mmCIF file of C-alpha atoms and ligand atoms in Angstrom:
data_model
loop_
_atom_site.group_PDB
_atom_site.id
_atom_site.type_symbol
_atom_site.label_atom_id
_atom_site.label_comp_id
_atom_site.label_asym_id
_atom_site.label_seq_id
_atom_site.Cartn_x
_atom_site.Cartn_y
_atom_site.Cartn_z
ATOM 1 C CA MET Z 1 -20.603 -49.572 16.377
ATOM 2 C CA GLY Z 2 -22.288 -46.116 17.030
ATOM 3 C CA THR Z 3 -24.933 -45.205 14.622
ATOM 4 C CA GLU Z 4 -23.081 -42.248 13.614
ATOM 5 C CA ARG Z 5 -20.030 -43.971 12.614
ATOM 6 C CA LYS Z 6 -22.108 -46.508 10.528
ATOM 7 C CA ASP Z 7 -23.800 -43.674 8.713
ATOM 8 C CA VAL Z 8 -20.614 -41.960 8.215
ATOM 9 C CA PHE Z 9 -18.732 -44.828 6.341
ATOM 10 C CA LYS Z 10 -21.905 -46.290 4.454
ATOM 11 C CA ASP Z 11 -21.188 -44.328 1.282
ATOM 12 C CA ALA Z 12 -17.425 -43.266 1.785
ATOM 13 C CA LYS Z 13 -15.457 -43.978 -1.266
ATOM 14 C CA ARG Z 14 -13.085 -40.951 -1.701
ATOM 15 C CA ILE Z 15 -10.888 -40.664 1.194
ATOM 16 C CA LEU Z 16 -8.451 -37.939 1.925
ATOM 17 C CA VAL Z 17 -5.853 -39.054 4.538
ATOM 18 C CA LYS Z 18 -3.579 -36.395 6.034
ATOM 19 C CA ILE Z 19 -0.480 -37.691 7.618
ATOM 20 C CA GLY Z 20 1.285 -35.409 10.070
ATOM 21 C CA THR Z 21 5.046 -35.068 10.414
ATOM 22 C CA GLY Z 22 4.823 -36.594 14.006
ATOM 23 C CA VAL Z 23 3.476 -39.823 12.477
ATOM 24 C CA LEU Z 24 5.917 -39.918 9.613
ATOM 25 C CA THR Z 25 9.065 -39.311 11.279
ATOM 26 C CA GLY Z 26 11.021 -40.838 14.145
ATOM 27 C CA LYS Z 27 14.385 -39.787 15.590
ATOM 28 C CA ASP Z 28 16.148 -41.125 12.486
ATOM 29 C CA GLY Z 29 14.204 -39.090 10.268
ATOM 30 C CA LEU Z 30 11.441 -40.467 7.881
ATOM 31 C CA ASP Z 31 10.056 -43.669 9.375
ATOM 32 C CA SER Z 32 9.783 -45.852 6.309
ATOM 33 C CA LYS Z 33 8.096 -48.781 8.229
ATOM 34 C CA ILE Z 34 5.391 -46.436 9.549
ATOM 35 C CA ILE Z 35 4.709 -45.204 6.075
ATOM 36 C CA GLN Z 36 4.794 -48.839 4.723
ATOM 37 C CA GLN Z 37 2.130 -49.775 7.448
ATOM 38 C CA LEU Z 38 -0.111 -47.116 6.417
ATOM 39 C CA VAL Z 39 0.246 -47.607 2.628
ATOM 40 C CA ASP Z 40 -0.353 -51.400 2.952
ATOM 41 C CA GLU Z 41 -3.639 -50.500 4.626
ATOM 42 C CA MET Z 42 -4.466 -48.035 1.887
ATOM 43 C CA ALA Z 43 -3.479 -50.512 -0.781
ATOM 44 C CA GLY Z 44 -5.602 -53.191 0.622
ATOM 45 C CA LEU Z 45 -8.620 -50.742 0.909
ATOM 46 C CA THR Z 46 -8.013 -49.360 -2.842
ATOM 47 C CA LYS Z 47 -8.245 -52.857 -3.928
ATOM 48 C CA GLN Z 48 -11.728 -53.102 -2.147
ATOM 49 C CA GLY Z 49 -12.775 -49.953 -4.173
ATOM 50 C CA PHE Z 50 -11.901 -46.947 -1.968
ATOM 51 C CA GLN Z 51 -10.020 -43.921 -3.777
ATOM 52 C CA PHE Z 52 -7.197 -42.302 -1.522
ATOM 53 C CA VAL Z 53 -5.653 -39.036 -1.893
ATOM 54 C CA ILE Z 54 -2.849 -38.085 0.543
ATOM 55 C CA VAL Z 55 -1.744 -34.916 2.243
ATOM 56 C CA SER Z 56 1.623 -35.547 3.447
ATOM 57 C CA SER Z 57 3.864 -33.255 5.593
ATOM 58 C CA GLY Z 58 7.449 -34.509 6.393
ATOM 59 C CA SER Z 59 9.624 -32.851 3.847
ATOM 60 C CA ILE Z 60 11.025 -30.393 6.308
ATOM 61 C CA ALA Z 61 11.655 -33.056 8.942
ATOM 62 C CA SER Z 62 13.061 -35.208 6.349
ATOM 63 C CA GLY Z 63 15.599 -32.451 5.089
ATOM 64 C CA ILE Z 64 16.587 -31.704 8.562
ATOM 65 C CA HIS Z 65 17.334 -35.153 9.308
ATOM 66 C CA ARG Z 66 19.469 -35.517 5.907
ATOM 67 C CA MET Z 67 21.473 -32.275 6.946
ATOM 68 C CA LYS Z 68 21.910 -33.679 10.338
ATOM 69 C CA PHE Z 69 21.038 -30.467 11.940
ATOM 70 C CA LYS Z 70 20.370 -30.732 15.514
ATOM 71 C CA ASN Z 71 18.242 -27.802 16.195
ATOM 72 C CA LYS Z 72 14.961 -26.640 14.867
ATOM 73 C CA LEU Z 73 15.397 -24.280 11.824
ATOM 74 C CA GLN Z 74 14.375 -20.634 12.739
ATOM 75 C CA SER Z 75 14.122 -18.968 9.386
ATOM 76 C CA LEU Z 76 11.553 -19.674 6.579
ATOM 77 C CA PRO Z 77 14.267 -19.792 3.782
ATOM 78 C CA GLN Z 78 16.105 -22.523 5.984
ATOM 79 C CA LYS Z 79 12.753 -24.295 6.203
ATOM 80 C CA GLN Z 80 12.124 -24.007 2.558
ATOM 81 C CA ALA Z 81 15.642 -25.299 1.911
ATOM 82 C CA ALA Z 82 15.074 -28.317 4.153
ATOM 83 C CA ALA Z 83 11.744 -29.014 2.397
ATOM 84 C CA ALA Z 84 13.555 -29.017 -0.976
ATOM 85 C CA ILE Z 85 15.792 -31.403 0.309
ATOM 86 C CA GLY Z 86 13.418 -33.649 2.045
ATOM 87 C CA GLN Z 87 10.368 -33.660 -0.540
ATOM 88 C CA GLY Z 88 12.210 -35.965 -2.871
ATOM 89 C CA ARG Z 89 13.108 -38.406 -0.431
ATOM 90 C CA LEU Z 90 9.514 -38.348 1.086
ATOM 91 C CA MET Z 91 8.110 -39.100 -2.397
ATOM 92 C CA ARG Z 92 10.448 -41.889 -2.854
ATOM 93 C CA VAL Z 93 9.478 -43.608 0.161
ATOM 94 C CA TYR Z 94 5.763 -43.451 -0.708
ATOM 95 C CA SER Z 95 6.600 -44.532 -4.306
ATOM 96 C CA ASN Z 96 8.537 -47.657 -3.012
ATOM 97 C CA ALA Z 97 5.889 -48.551 -0.684
ATOM 98 C CA PHE Z 98 3.013 -48.298 -3.003
ATOM 99 C CA ARG Z 99 5.113 -50.172 -5.674
ATOM 100 C CA LYS Z 100 4.986 -53.195 -3.556
ATOM 101 C CA HIS Z 101 1.424 -53.135 -4.174
ATOM 102 C CA GLU Z 102 1.676 -52.169 -7.846
ATOM 103 C CA LEU Z 103 0.199 -48.896 -7.372
ATOM 104 C CA ASN Z 104 1.614 -45.688 -8.710
ATOM 105 C CA VAL Z 105 1.891 -42.077 -6.999
ATOM 106 C CA ALA Z 106 1.790 -38.735 -8.014
ATOM 107 C CA GLN Z 107 3.400 -35.715 -6.516
ATOM 108 C CA ILE Z 108 1.181 -32.430 -6.165
ATOM 109 C CA LEU Z 109 2.837 -29.493 -4.570
ATOM 110 C CA LEU Z 110 0.424 -26.360 -4.116
ATOM 111 C CA ASN Z 111 0.351 -22.893 -2.802
ATOM 112 C CA MET Z 112 -2.507 -20.869 -1.524
ATOM 113 C CA SER Z 113 -2.241 -18.939 -4.759
ATOM 114 C CA ASP Z 114 -3.062 -21.895 -6.646
ATOM 115 C CA LEU Z 115 -6.115 -22.282 -5.130
ATOM 116 C CA THR Z 116 -7.286 -18.520 -4.677
ATOM 117 C CA ASP Z 117 -7.359 -18.203 -8.385
ATOM 118 C CA ARG Z 118 -10.760 -19.979 -9.651
ATOM 119 C CA LYS Z 119 -9.244 -21.102 -12.904
ATOM 120 C CA ARG Z 120 -6.115 -22.795 -11.174
ATOM 121 C CA PHE Z 121 -8.492 -24.181 -8.306
ATOM 122 C CA LEU Z 122 -10.519 -25.837 -11.273
ATOM 123 C CA ASN Z 123 -7.440 -27.214 -13.158
ATOM 124 C CA THR Z 124 -6.141 -28.798 -9.952
ATOM 125 C CA ARG Z 125 -9.524 -30.440 -9.469
ATOM 126 C CA ASN Z 126 -9.249 -31.618 -13.231
ATOM 127 C CA THR Z 127 -5.649 -33.151 -12.508
ATOM 128 C CA LEU Z 128 -6.809 -34.744 -9.627
ATOM 129 C CA SER Z 129 -9.829 -36.299 -11.061
ATOM 130 C CA VAL Z 130 -7.712 -37.676 -14.099
ATOM 131 C CA LEU Z 131 -5.221 -39.172 -11.504
ATOM 132 C CA MET Z 132 -8.006 -40.753 -9.695
ATOM 133 C CA GLU Z 133 -9.423 -42.127 -12.736
ATOM 134 C CA TRP Z 134 -5.910 -43.801 -13.561
ATOM 135 C CA GLY Z 135 -5.902 -45.240 -10.079
ATOM 136 C CA VAL Z 136 -2.804 -43.311 -9.079
ATOM 137 C CA ILE Z 137 -2.495 -42.109 -5.559
ATOM 138 C CA PRO Z 138 -1.857 -38.171 -5.534
ATOM 139 C CA VAL Z 139 0.478 -37.321 -2.617
ATOM 140 C CA ILE Z 140 0.015 -33.479 -2.073
ATOM 141 C CA ASN Z 141 2.129 -31.261 0.068
ATOM 142 C CA GLU Z 142 2.493 -27.565 0.340
ATOM 143 C CA ASN Z 143 5.101 -26.200 -2.207
ATOM 144 C CA ASP Z 144 7.352 -24.976 0.442
ATOM 145 C CA THR Z 145 10.156 -23.900 -1.569
ATOM 146 C CA VAL Z 146 8.259 -21.066 -3.126
ATOM 147 C CA ALA Z 147 5.889 -20.343 -0.205
ATOM 148 C CA VAL Z 148 6.282 -17.093 1.526
ATOM 149 C CA GLU Z 149 4.584 -16.103 4.827
ATOM 150 C CA GLU Z 150 1.658 -14.505 3.459
ATOM 151 C CA ILE Z 151 0.911 -17.137 0.890
ATOM 152 C CA LYS Z 152 1.664 -20.082 2.917
ATOM 153 C CA PHE Z 153 -1.533 -22.358 3.687
ATOM 154 C CA GLY Z 154 -0.292 -22.131 7.213
ATOM 155 C CA ASP Z 155 -0.242 -25.799 7.875
ATOM 156 C CA ASN Z 156 -1.207 -28.894 6.003
ATOM 157 C CA ASP Z 157 -4.322 -29.337 8.070
ATOM 158 C CA ASN Z 158 -5.653 -26.206 6.147
ATOM 159 C CA LEU Z 159 -4.231 -27.484 3.129
ATOM 160 C CA ALA Z 160 -5.899 -30.873 3.615
ATOM 161 C CA ALA Z 161 -9.302 -29.051 4.328
ATOM 162 C CA MET Z 162 -9.411 -27.104 1.173
ATOM 163 C CA MET Z 163 -8.259 -30.458 -0.805
ATOM 164 C CA ALA Z 164 -11.100 -32.247 0.658
ATOM 165 C CA ASN Z 165 -13.539 -29.805 -0.950
ATOM 166 C CA ILE Z 166 -11.669 -29.834 -4.302
ATOM 167 C CA MET Z 167 -11.615 -33.582 -4.682
ATOM 168 C CA GLU Z 168 -15.324 -33.976 -3.026
ATOM 169 C CA ALA Z 169 -14.000 -36.327 -0.702
ATOM 170 C CA ASN Z 170 -16.498 -38.509 1.446
ATOM 171 C CA LEU Z 171 -14.237 -38.500 4.547
ATOM 172 C CA LEU Z 172 -10.978 -36.686 5.560
ATOM 173 C CA ILE Z 173 -9.035 -38.840 7.926
ATOM 174 C CA ASN Z 174 -6.269 -36.544 9.828
ATOM 175 C CA LEU Z 175 -3.731 -39.000 11.051
ATOM 176 C CA THR Z 176 -1.428 -37.469 13.955
ATOM 177 C CA ASN Z 177 0.510 -38.751 16.872
ATOM 178 C CA THR Z 178 -2.265 -38.422 19.553
ATOM 179 C CA GLU Z 179 -5.450 -40.274 19.681
ATOM 180 C CA GLY Z 180 -7.718 -37.290 18.955
ATOM 181 C CA LEU Z 181 -9.241 -34.571 20.800
ATOM 182 C CA TYR Z 182 -9.235 -34.164 24.525
ATOM 183 C CA ASP Z 183 -11.093 -31.703 26.615
ATOM 184 C CA ARG Z 184 -7.396 -30.408 27.754
ATOM 185 C CA ASN Z 185 -4.100 -30.893 26.314
ATOM 186 C CA PRO Z 186 -3.408 -34.593 27.573
ATOM 187 C CA ARG Z 187 0.467 -34.073 27.378
ATOM 188 C CA GLY Z 188 1.855 -34.187 30.930
ATOM 189 C CA ARG Z 189 -1.686 -33.934 32.574
ATOM 190 C CA GLU Z 190 -4.064 -36.155 34.125
ATOM 191 C CA ASN Z 191 -7.784 -36.021 34.375
ATOM 192 C CA THR Z 192 -8.186 -35.429 30.672
ATOM 193 C CA ASN Z 193 -11.376 -36.792 29.006
ATOM 194 C CA PHE Z 194 -11.200 -38.213 25.486
ATOM 195 C CA ILE Z 195 -13.864 -36.649 23.063
ATOM 196 C CA SER Z 196 -14.874 -39.286 20.658
ATOM 197 C CA LEU Z 197 -17.689 -37.608 18.930
ATOM 198 C CA VAL Z 198 -18.202 -33.695 18.025
ATOM 199 C CA ARG Z 199 -21.563 -32.929 16.513
ATOM 200 C CA GLU Z 200 -20.721 -29.338 15.759
ATOM 201 C CA VAL Z 201 -17.447 -27.263 16.101
ATOM 202 C CA THR Z 202 -18.598 -24.690 18.729
ATOM 203 C CA ASP Z 203 -16.529 -21.955 20.239
ATOM 204 C CA GLU Z 204 -16.090 -24.426 23.283
ATOM 205 C CA ILE Z 205 -14.693 -27.109 21.093
ATOM 206 C CA GLU Z 206 -12.285 -24.443 19.556
ATOM 207 C CA ALA Z 207 -11.223 -23.514 22.879
ATOM 208 C CA VAL Z 208 -10.248 -26.912 24.122
ATOM 209 C CA ALA Z 209 -7.979 -27.480 21.313
ATOM 210 C CA SER Z 210 -4.474 -26.720 22.288
ATOM 211 C CA SER Z 211 -2.272 -24.966 20.108
ATOM 212 C CA GLU Z 212 0.847 -26.753 21.227
ATOM 213 C CA THR Z 213 2.742 -28.580 18.464
ATOM 214 C CA ASP Z 214 5.266 -30.935 18.230
ATOM 215 C CA PRO Z 215 8.977 -29.858 17.618
ATOM 216 C CA LEU Z 216 8.616 -30.393 14.055
ATOM 217 C CA GLY Z 217 4.963 -30.287 13.327
ATOM 218 C CA MET Z 218 3.375 -27.074 12.422
ATOM 219 C CA GLY Z 219 -0.361 -27.102 13.375
ATOM 220 C CA GLY Z 220 -1.211 -28.783 16.650
ATOM 221 C CA MET Z 221 -4.570 -29.559 17.752
ATOM 222 C CA LYS Z 222 -5.966 -25.885 17.206
ATOM 223 C CA SER Z 223 -5.470 -26.038 13.472
ATOM 224 C CA LYS Z 224 -6.913 -29.656 13.308
ATOM 225 C CA VAL Z 225 -10.011 -28.398 14.856
ATOM 226 C CA ILE Z 226 -10.140 -25.187 12.652
ATOM 227 C CA ALA Z 227 -9.790 -27.641 9.779
ATOM 228 C CA ALA Z 228 -12.723 -29.648 11.256
ATOM 229 C CA LYS Z 229 -14.921 -26.630 11.119
ATOM 230 C CA LYS Z 230 -14.419 -26.030 7.533
ATOM 231 C CA VAL Z 231 -14.645 -29.631 6.255
ATOM 232 C CA THR Z 232 -17.688 -30.367 8.106
ATOM 233 C CA ALA Z 233 -19.407 -27.169 6.854
ATOM 234 C CA PHE Z 234 -18.610 -28.601 3.416
ATOM 235 C CA GLY Z 235 -20.647 -31.592 4.583
ATOM 236 C CA ILE Z 236 -17.718 -33.864 4.888
ATOM 237 C CA PRO Z 237 -17.276 -36.193 8.230
ATOM 238 C CA TYR Z 238 -13.794 -35.570 9.652
ATOM 239 C CA ILE Z 239 -11.717 -37.845 11.954
ATOM 240 C CA ILE Z 240 -8.516 -37.118 14.025
ATOM 241 C CA ALA Z 241 -6.858 -40.459 14.909
ATOM 242 C CA HIS Z 242 -3.371 -42.082 15.779
ATOM 243 C CA GLY Z 243 -1.502 -42.570 12.761
ATOM 244 C CA LYS Z 244 1.044 -44.855 14.300
ATOM 245 C CA ARG Z 245 -1.632 -47.234 15.809
ATOM 246 C CA LYS Z 246 -1.587 -50.463 13.658
ATOM 247 C CA ASN Z 247 -4.651 -51.016 11.504
ATOM 248 C CA ILE Z 248 -5.828 -47.618 12.207
ATOM 249 C CA LEU Z 249 -7.342 -47.249 8.787
ATOM 250 C CA HIS Z 250 -9.138 -50.622 9.013
ATOM 251 C CA ASP Z 251 -10.384 -50.033 12.463
ATOM 252 C CA ILE Z 252 -11.799 -46.579 11.320
ATOM 253 C CA PHE Z 253 -13.671 -48.188 8.423
ATOM 254 C CA SER Z 254 -14.969 -51.076 10.532
ATOM 255 C CA GLY Z 255 -16.658 -48.492 12.539
ATOM 256 C CA LYS Z 256 -14.507 -49.134 15.459
ATOM 257 C CA GLU Z 257 -14.701 -46.197 18.139
ATOM 258 C CA THR Z 258 -11.234 -44.879 17.425
ATOM 259 C CA GLY Z 259 -10.292 -41.192 17.253
ATOM 260 C CA THR Z 260 -12.403 -38.165 17.248
ATOM 261 C CA LEU Z 261 -15.246 -38.073 14.707
ATOM 262 C CA PHE Z 262 -16.564 -34.791 13.753
ATOM 263 C CA LEU Z 263 -19.909 -35.155 12.080
ATOM 264 C CA PRO Z 264 -20.769 -33.050 8.900
ATOM 265 C CA MET Z 265 -23.073 -30.143 9.015
ATOM 266 C CA ILE Z 266 -26.378 -30.964 7.394
ATOM 267 C CA GLU Z 267 -26.668 -27.956 5.244
ATOM 268 C CA HIS Z 268 -23.395 -27.801 3.834
ATOM 269 C CA LEU Z 269 -22.017 -25.011 1.598
ATOM 270 C CA LYS Z 270 -22.014 -25.775 -2.221
ATOM 271 C CA SER Z 271 -18.282 -25.933 -3.676
ATOM 272 C CA LYS Z 272 -18.286 -22.342 -4.998
ATOM 273 C CA LYS Z 273 -19.534 -20.920 -1.684
ATOM 274 C CA TYR Z 274 -16.849 -22.831 0.137
ATOM 275 C CA TRP Z 275 -14.235 -21.597 -2.190
ATOM 276 C CA ILE Z 276 -15.384 -18.013 -1.519
ATOM 277 C CA ALA Z 277 -15.514 -18.474 2.115
ATOM 278 C CA TYR Z 278 -12.301 -20.561 2.886
ATOM 279 C CA THR Z 279 -10.010 -20.152 -0.065
ATOM 280 C CA LEU Z 280 -10.125 -16.657 -0.869
ATOM 281 C CA ARG Z 281 -8.592 -13.596 1.121
ATOM 282 C CA SER Z 282 -10.780 -10.669 1.571
ATOM 283 C CA ARG Z 283 -9.640 -7.816 -0.218
ATOM 284 C CA GLY Z 284 -11.912 -5.294 1.372
ATOM 285 C CA LYS Z 285 -14.648 -4.710 3.963
ATOM 286 C CA LEU Z 286 -18.170 -3.567 3.671
ATOM 287 C CA TYR Z 287 -19.889 -2.345 6.930
ATOM 288 C CA LEU Z 288 -23.533 -2.940 6.611
ATOM 289 C CA ASP Z 289 -26.600 -1.330 8.425
ATOM 290 C CA ASP Z 290 -29.081 -3.535 10.161
ATOM 291 C CA GLY Z 291 -31.581 -3.814 7.629
ATOM 292 C CA ALA Z 292 -28.960 -5.256 5.077
ATOM 293 C CA LYS Z 293 -27.642 -7.751 7.870
ATOM 294 C CA ASP Z 294 -31.109 -8.907 8.327
ATOM 295 C CA ALA Z 295 -31.669 -9.341 4.670
ATOM 296 C CA ILE Z 296 -28.584 -11.412 4.396
ATOM 297 C CA VAL Z 297 -28.590 -13.537 7.287
ATOM 298 C CA ASN Z 298 -32.514 -14.322 7.703
ATOM 299 C CA GLN Z 299 -33.898 -13.582 4.290
ATOM 300 C CA GLY Z 300 -31.389 -15.098 1.815
ATOM 301 C CA LYS Z 301 -31.180 -12.008 0.107
ATOM 302 C CA SER Z 302 -28.178 -10.406 -2.072
ATOM 303 C CA LEU Z 303 -26.301 -7.266 -0.823
ATOM 304 C CA LEU Z 304 -27.489 -3.939 -2.360
ATOM 305 C CA PRO Z 305 -25.980 -0.664 -2.211
ATOM 306 C CA SER Z 306 -28.568 0.901 0.111
ATOM 307 C CA GLY Z 307 -27.273 -1.150 2.923
ATOM 308 C CA ILE Z 308 -23.712 -0.111 2.971
ATOM 309 C CA VAL Z 309 -22.607 2.448 5.429
ATOM 310 C CA THR Z 310 -18.664 2.306 5.005
ATOM 311 C CA VAL Z 311 -16.360 0.841 2.406
ATOM 312 C CA GLU Z 312 -12.767 -0.278 3.365
ATOM 313 C CA GLY Z 313 -10.026 -1.466 1.354
ATOM 314 C CA ASN Z 314 -9.121 -1.445 -2.490
ATOM 315 C CA PHE Z 315 -10.745 -3.997 -4.495
ATOM 316 C CA CYS Z 316 -11.627 -4.519 -8.007
ATOM 317 C CA VAL Z 317 -14.734 -6.066 -9.609
ATOM 318 C CA GLY Z 318 -14.687 -9.768 -8.830
ATOM 319 C CA ASP Z 319 -12.598 -9.360 -5.632
ATOM 320 C CA PRO Z 320 -13.779 -11.196 -2.747
ATOM 321 C CA VAL Z 321 -14.915 -8.820 0.121
ATOM 322 C CA SER Z 322 -16.030 -9.242 3.689
ATOM 323 C CA CYS Z 323 -19.489 -7.980 5.014
ATOM 324 C CA VAL Z 324 -19.369 -6.942 8.440
ATOM 325 C CA ASP Z 325 -22.074 -5.691 10.853
ATOM 326 C CA ALA Z 326 -21.997 -2.558 12.983
ATOM 327 C CA ASN Z 327 -19.996 -4.581 15.594
ATOM 328 C CA ARG Z 328 -17.261 -5.604 13.323
ATOM 329 C CA VAL Z 329 -18.569 -9.310 13.109
ATOM 330 C CA VAL Z 330 -18.227 -10.747 9.805
ATOM 331 C CA ILE Z 331 -21.518 -11.996 8.374
ATOM 332 C CA ALA Z 332 -20.963 -12.875 5.019
ATOM 333 C CA LYS Z 333 -18.092 -12.795 2.206
ATOM 334 C CA GLY Z 334 -18.629 -12.827 -1.536
ATOM 335 C CA LEU Z 335 -17.388 -11.451 -4.992
ATOM 336 C CA ALA Z 336 -18.045 -7.554 -5.507
ATOM 337 C CA ASN Z 337 -19.679 -6.521 -8.844
ATOM 338 C CA TYR Z 338 -18.384 -3.266 -8.275
ATOM 339 C CA SER Z 339 -14.776 -1.919 -7.589
ATOM 340 C CA SER Z 340 -14.206 -0.309 -3.947
ATOM 341 C CA GLU Z 341 -14.302 3.194 -5.550
ATOM 342 C CA ASP Z 342 -17.495 2.676 -7.069
ATOM 343 C CA THR Z 343 -19.143 1.042 -4.172
ATOM 344 C CA ASP Z 344 -17.906 4.020 -2.284
ATOM 345 C CA LYS Z 345 -19.746 6.203 -4.687
ATOM 346 C CA ILE Z 346 -22.982 4.271 -4.522
ATOM 347 C CA LYS Z 347 -22.968 3.174 -0.921
ATOM 348 C CA GLY Z 348 -26.406 4.019 0.803
ATOM 349 C CA LEU Z 349 -28.138 4.969 -2.322
ATOM 350 C CA LYS Z 350 -31.183 3.238 -3.947
ATOM 351 C CA THR Z 351 -30.429 0.743 -6.930
ATOM 352 C CA SER Z 352 -32.466 2.865 -9.224
ATOM 353 C CA VAL Z 353 -29.839 5.682 -8.993
ATOM 354 C CA ILE Z 354 -26.646 3.602 -9.598
ATOM 355 C CA GLY Z 355 -26.850 4.522 -13.306
ATOM 356 C CA GLN Z 356 -27.242 8.132 -12.692
ATOM 357 C CA VAL Z 357 -24.271 8.094 -10.393
ATOM 358 C CA LEU Z 358 -21.933 5.804 -12.172
ATOM 359 C CA GLY Z 359 -22.849 6.380 -15.703
ATOM 360 C CA SER Z 360 -23.950 2.798 -16.155
ATOM 361 C CA LYS Z 361 -25.542 0.076 -14.117
ATOM 362 C CA PRO Z 362 -24.259 -3.386 -14.949
ATOM 363 C CA TYR Z 363 -25.747 -4.904 -11.787
ATOM 364 C CA ASP Z 364 -28.334 -4.164 -9.127
ATOM 365 C CA GLU Z 365 -26.463 -5.907 -6.408
ATOM 366 C CA ILE Z 366 -23.156 -5.167 -4.872
ATOM 367 C CA ILE Z 367 -22.731 -8.990 -4.177
ATOM 368 C CA HIS Z 368 -25.189 -11.268 -5.582
ATOM 369 C CA ARG Z 369 -26.524 -14.184 -3.354
ATOM 370 C CA ASP Z 370 -24.975 -16.829 -5.646
ATOM 371 C CA ASN Z 371 -21.625 -15.333 -5.218
ATOM 372 C CA MET Z 372 -21.935 -15.010 -1.267
ATOM 373 C CA ALA Z 373 -21.065 -17.416 1.717
ATOM 374 C CA VAL Z 374 -23.014 -16.346 4.852
ATOM 375 C CA SER Z 375 -22.363 -16.142 8.430
ATOM 376 C CA LYS Z 376 -21.299 -18.897 10.801
ATOM 377 C CA GLN Z 377 -19.056 -20.810 8.380
ATOM 378 C CA VAL Z 378 -17.321 -17.756 7.236
ATOM 379 C CA LYS Z 379 -13.969 -16.469 8.882
ATOM 380 C CA LYS Z 380 -12.003 -13.372 8.494
HETATM 381 N N1 LIG N 1 4.847 -28.845 4.500
HETATM 382 C C1 LIG N 1 5.510 -29.043 5.425
HETATM 383 C C2 LIG N 1 6.536 -30.276 5.397
HETATM 384 O O1 LIG N 1 6.112 -31.272 4.685
HETATM 385 C C3 LIG N 1 4.435 -29.549 6.860
HETATM 386 C C4 LIG N 1 3.462 -28.619 7.072
HETATM 387 C C5 LIG N 1 2.745 -28.980 8.203
HETATM 388 O O2 LIG N 1 3.077 -30.055 8.860
HETATM 389 O O3 LIG N 1 1.604 -28.664 8.586
HETATM 390 O O4 LIG N 1 7.323 -30.547 6.230
#
């Protein structure tokens, strides 16, 4: 066993397992044998003291199978309808499988908007902790029925990444229908090399991940690697492994070289900053001069009005905004202390004149450092 794997599993207790549609379904719809196989493993490990939370796909595929549709559904409402048909069935299969081990499951359906609001984010976290305290296994999926394009998580890889943060997981295992990450998409190709360890999700690693998906899956390898970036930035190790492989979870926990392990970044973002960086959608953009960029990126400072060149978008006090440099590269994201209108009035000015211009000065900073996630880890 490599030292990395040993280190990763030393203290792992709270485990998030994401199971993809490609693992859960076969040509006859939901594959209850595979689900039972995975549940047996999780139940065994639960009795050894591990706590599991599952993010499970499969509702749409299950619904499609129930309706005996032959072709892939095209429109979003059709997929939503299929999810509504399949979700209950999906839960029933999990529930029966865990019941054999006298364990209970709980269904949690979420949308992006449930996590972008800090209060609802905290409520979700509280519910999860109670369920875990009770020894119940939460089974989470996107609330597909009410999701519309712009509020969709995009895919369950992303949802799992966010949940790993919320439940403060020690490990995220993403079970899919491939062994892990290859340097090229292995389907139908030779000369591909398996990557068993990723120390940092660099641009090259992102580039090798193929965006090809299964007919019924949504994310493909690309979204799994993007999720890896978020998860490891939060200090959580992440494994992509083959979910149909027998004893996969035991193999992982016994440190066998299986799947692709992404090591956590040492300096991880604190929960609040992660929430700002990855959960919130920016409402506006602030273009910064080089001085402000340096103060934020290299000196750990807050953003003052003097460093702002241009204000874009319509945002209110407390809204998330992105900070970009002269090349439009996002260098930070944070919660604004002033509305877009007021920020525009005081941009480029010294802090000491804010009161004169606006009539009052509730804050010195446009974004305080405590409410800001900086550089590398920030997207959009
Ligand atoms: N929520 C979808 C389902 O349960 C799957 C989304 C995904 O696979 O990423 O069918």
